[in-house]
Structure formats: structure tokens, C-alpha cells
Amino acid sequence: MIGIKLILPVKKLEKQFKEIILDYQKEDELLYYSYMDAMNNFDGYLKRLEEIRNGRNLPEGDVATTEYWLVDEKEKEIRGMIKIRHEIIPVHGNVGYDIPPKKRFLGYGTNILYLGIEKAKELGLREIRVSCASDNEGSRKIILKNNAVFIGLAEDNAEFYEQYIIK
């Protein structure tokens, strides 16, 4: 997809990011809770993302992670978010991404993962592990479109996840 790129989160897109968070809340999606800190203190959220990116003050079991936003270069609009873990974590692997409800089914998922794989390689990752809930057909299709190979199932909190490797 031409005209989109991944950027580190920036202050100038605060209003837009908060609108996305409210969209998650309106759709009653649990992702709302992942971004609640940004609603209450956006500057603190950006600072925390920097700490996590640099591997500082991580909760036990977490690894350094870089968050990027997929933006439309022309409209300067956020189309999705991706988190690239610098190391594999059990069940969820290296990559987690989400596309806001109003931007789904437009090809952004496939593109954010493709661009995220490139960023992961820049971080030195040679094999990228990605997973999705077994009942998430949309994510499965996105992952497979990015040349992933199924490696097995994993369980977390009584939910099964399909795991894939991308080289």
C-alpha cells in the first residue's frame, strides 16, 4: 500500500490517538484498557513507551518493545498500531498489532504486519514469531499473507493461540 509508513508515536497525533481509544471503548473492546494510560496522561504514555523501548523499568516477564503507529503520509492519519518485542515471549511471540475498528477490512492489517516485519529485522530479529487467537480468522489471513509458517498451538488463560514463524 503506497503512502503509509510506521512511525514512533508522537505528541502531534495525540488527539487522533485518543479518538481511536474512545472507538475501542465504544466497541467494547478490551484493547481500550491497553491504551487507557494515554487517555489520562499522554505525555506520560509517550515517556513510558520510550522506557519500554529501551528496556527500562520493565515488569517481570516483559521484554523491551517498540511501538509504532501506521500512518497515512498524505492524511497524517493513524491507521493502526504494532508492538515489536525485541525477544520472543511465550504464546504471543515478537509481534502484536491492532487496527482500530473504523479502519478494519481495508488492508491495513496486512500492511502493518509487513512493515513491522521489516522493523523487526532492523532490530536484528531473524525469525519473527506471530500468534493469533484460534478463532481470529482475520488475523490468521493477515499472518498467512505475510508468508508465515504455522508451528503449533499454545494456550493462555484457557484460550488457544495459533503460532507462526516468519523469516
PDB file of N, CA and C in Angstrom, residues 5-11 13 46 49 53 65-71 119:
ATOM      1  N   LYS A   5       3.331   4.441   6.317  1.00  0.00           N
ATOM      2  CA  LYS A   5       4.613   4.096   6.924  1.00  0.00           C
ATOM      3  C   LYS A   5       4.422   3.917   8.419  1.00  0.00           C
ATOM      4  N   LEU A   6       5.420   3.312   9.048  1.00  0.00           N
ATOM      5  CA  LEU A   6       5.430   3.168  10.503  1.00  0.00           C
ATOM      6  C   LEU A   6       6.253   4.297  11.097  1.00  0.00           C
ATOM      7  N   ILE A   7       5.715   4.901  12.150  1.00  0.00           N
ATOM      8  CA  ILE A   7       6.443   5.942  12.877  1.00  0.00           C
ATOM      9  C   ILE A   7       6.370   5.638  14.361  1.00  0.00           C
ATOM     10  N   LEU A   8       7.319   6.178  15.109  1.00  0.00           N
ATOM     11  CA  LEU A   8       7.207   6.114  16.566  1.00  0.00           C
ATOM     12  C   LEU A   8       6.075   7.045  16.977  1.00  0.00           C
ATOM     13  N   PRO A   9       5.355   6.715  18.041  1.00  0.00           N
ATOM     14  CA  PRO A   9       4.263   7.586  18.494  1.00  0.00           C
ATOM     15  C   PRO A   9       4.752   9.013  18.759  1.00  0.00           C
ATOM     16  N   VAL A  10       3.928   9.998  18.388  1.00  0.00           N
ATOM     17  CA  VAL A  10       4.306  11.401  18.514  1.00  0.00           C
ATOM     18  C   VAL A  10       3.180  12.224  19.146  1.00  0.00           C
ATOM     19  N   LYS A  11       3.579  13.265  19.814  1.00  0.00           N
ATOM     20  CA  LYS A  11       2.654  14.164  20.511  1.00  0.00           C
ATOM     21  C   LYS A  11       1.634  14.790  19.563  1.00  0.00           C
ATOM     22  N   LEU A  13      -0.029  13.712  17.232  1.00  0.00           N
ATOM     23  CA  LEU A  13      -1.174  12.870  16.886  1.00  0.00           C
ATOM     24  C   LEU A  13      -1.979  12.460  18.127  1.00  0.00           C
ATOM     25  N   LEU A  46       3.815   8.468  26.338  1.00  0.00           N
ATOM     26  CA  LEU A  46       4.954   8.521  25.410  1.00  0.00           C
ATOM     27  C   LEU A  46       6.268   8.238  26.133  1.00  0.00           C
ATOM     28  N   LEU A  49       6.493   4.538  26.817  1.00  0.00           N
ATOM     29  CA  LEU A  49       6.841   3.790  25.609  1.00  0.00           C
ATOM     30  C   LEU A  49       8.341   3.852  25.350  1.00  0.00           C
ATOM     31  N   ARG A  53      10.803   0.708  25.218  1.00  0.00           N
ATOM     32  CA  ARG A  53      11.638   0.530  24.019  1.00  0.00           C
ATOM     33  C   ARG A  53      13.098   0.319  24.410  1.00  0.00           C
ATOM     34  N   THR A  65      10.231  -3.482  24.067  1.00  0.00           N
ATOM     35  CA  THR A  65       9.235  -3.495  22.997  1.00  0.00           C
ATOM     36  C   THR A  65       9.164  -2.110  22.365  1.00  0.00           C
ATOM     37  N   THR A  66       9.144  -2.078  21.045  1.00  0.00           N
ATOM     38  CA  THR A  66       8.989  -0.812  20.333  1.00  0.00           C
ATOM     39  C   THR A  66       7.590  -0.760  19.738  1.00  0.00           C
ATOM     40  N   GLU A  67       6.866   0.307  20.051  1.00  0.00           N
ATOM     41  CA  GLU A  67       5.542   0.518  19.470  1.00  0.00           C
ATOM     42  C   GLU A  67       5.668   1.497  18.308  1.00  0.00           C
ATOM     43  N   TYR A  68       5.012   1.156  17.220  1.00  0.00           N
ATOM     44  CA  TYR A  68       4.935   2.030  16.052  1.00  0.00           C
ATOM     45  C   TYR A  68       3.473   2.276  15.718  1.00  0.00           C
ATOM     46  N   TRP A  69       3.238   3.389  15.066  1.00  0.00           N
ATOM     47  CA  TRP A  69       1.910   3.679  14.530  1.00  0.00           C
ATOM     48  C   TRP A  69       2.004   3.650  13.009  1.00  0.00           C
ATOM     49  N   LEU A  70       1.020   3.013  12.399  1.00  0.00           N
ATOM     50  CA  LEU A  70       0.894   3.032  10.948  1.00  0.00           C
ATOM     51  C   LEU A  70       0.147   4.309  10.589  1.00  0.00           C
ATOM     52  N   VAL A  71       0.780   5.151   9.796  1.00  0.00           N
ATOM     53  CA  VAL A  71       0.146   6.418   9.429  1.00  0.00           C
ATOM     54  C   VAL A  71       0.068   6.568   7.915  1.00  0.00           C
ATOM     55  N   LYS A 119      10.724  -3.774  10.332  1.00  0.00           N
ATOM     56  CA  LYS A 119      11.267  -3.129  11.536  1.00  0.00           C
ATOM     57  C   LYS A 119      11.900  -4.160  12.459  1.00  0.00           C
TER      58      LYS A 119
END
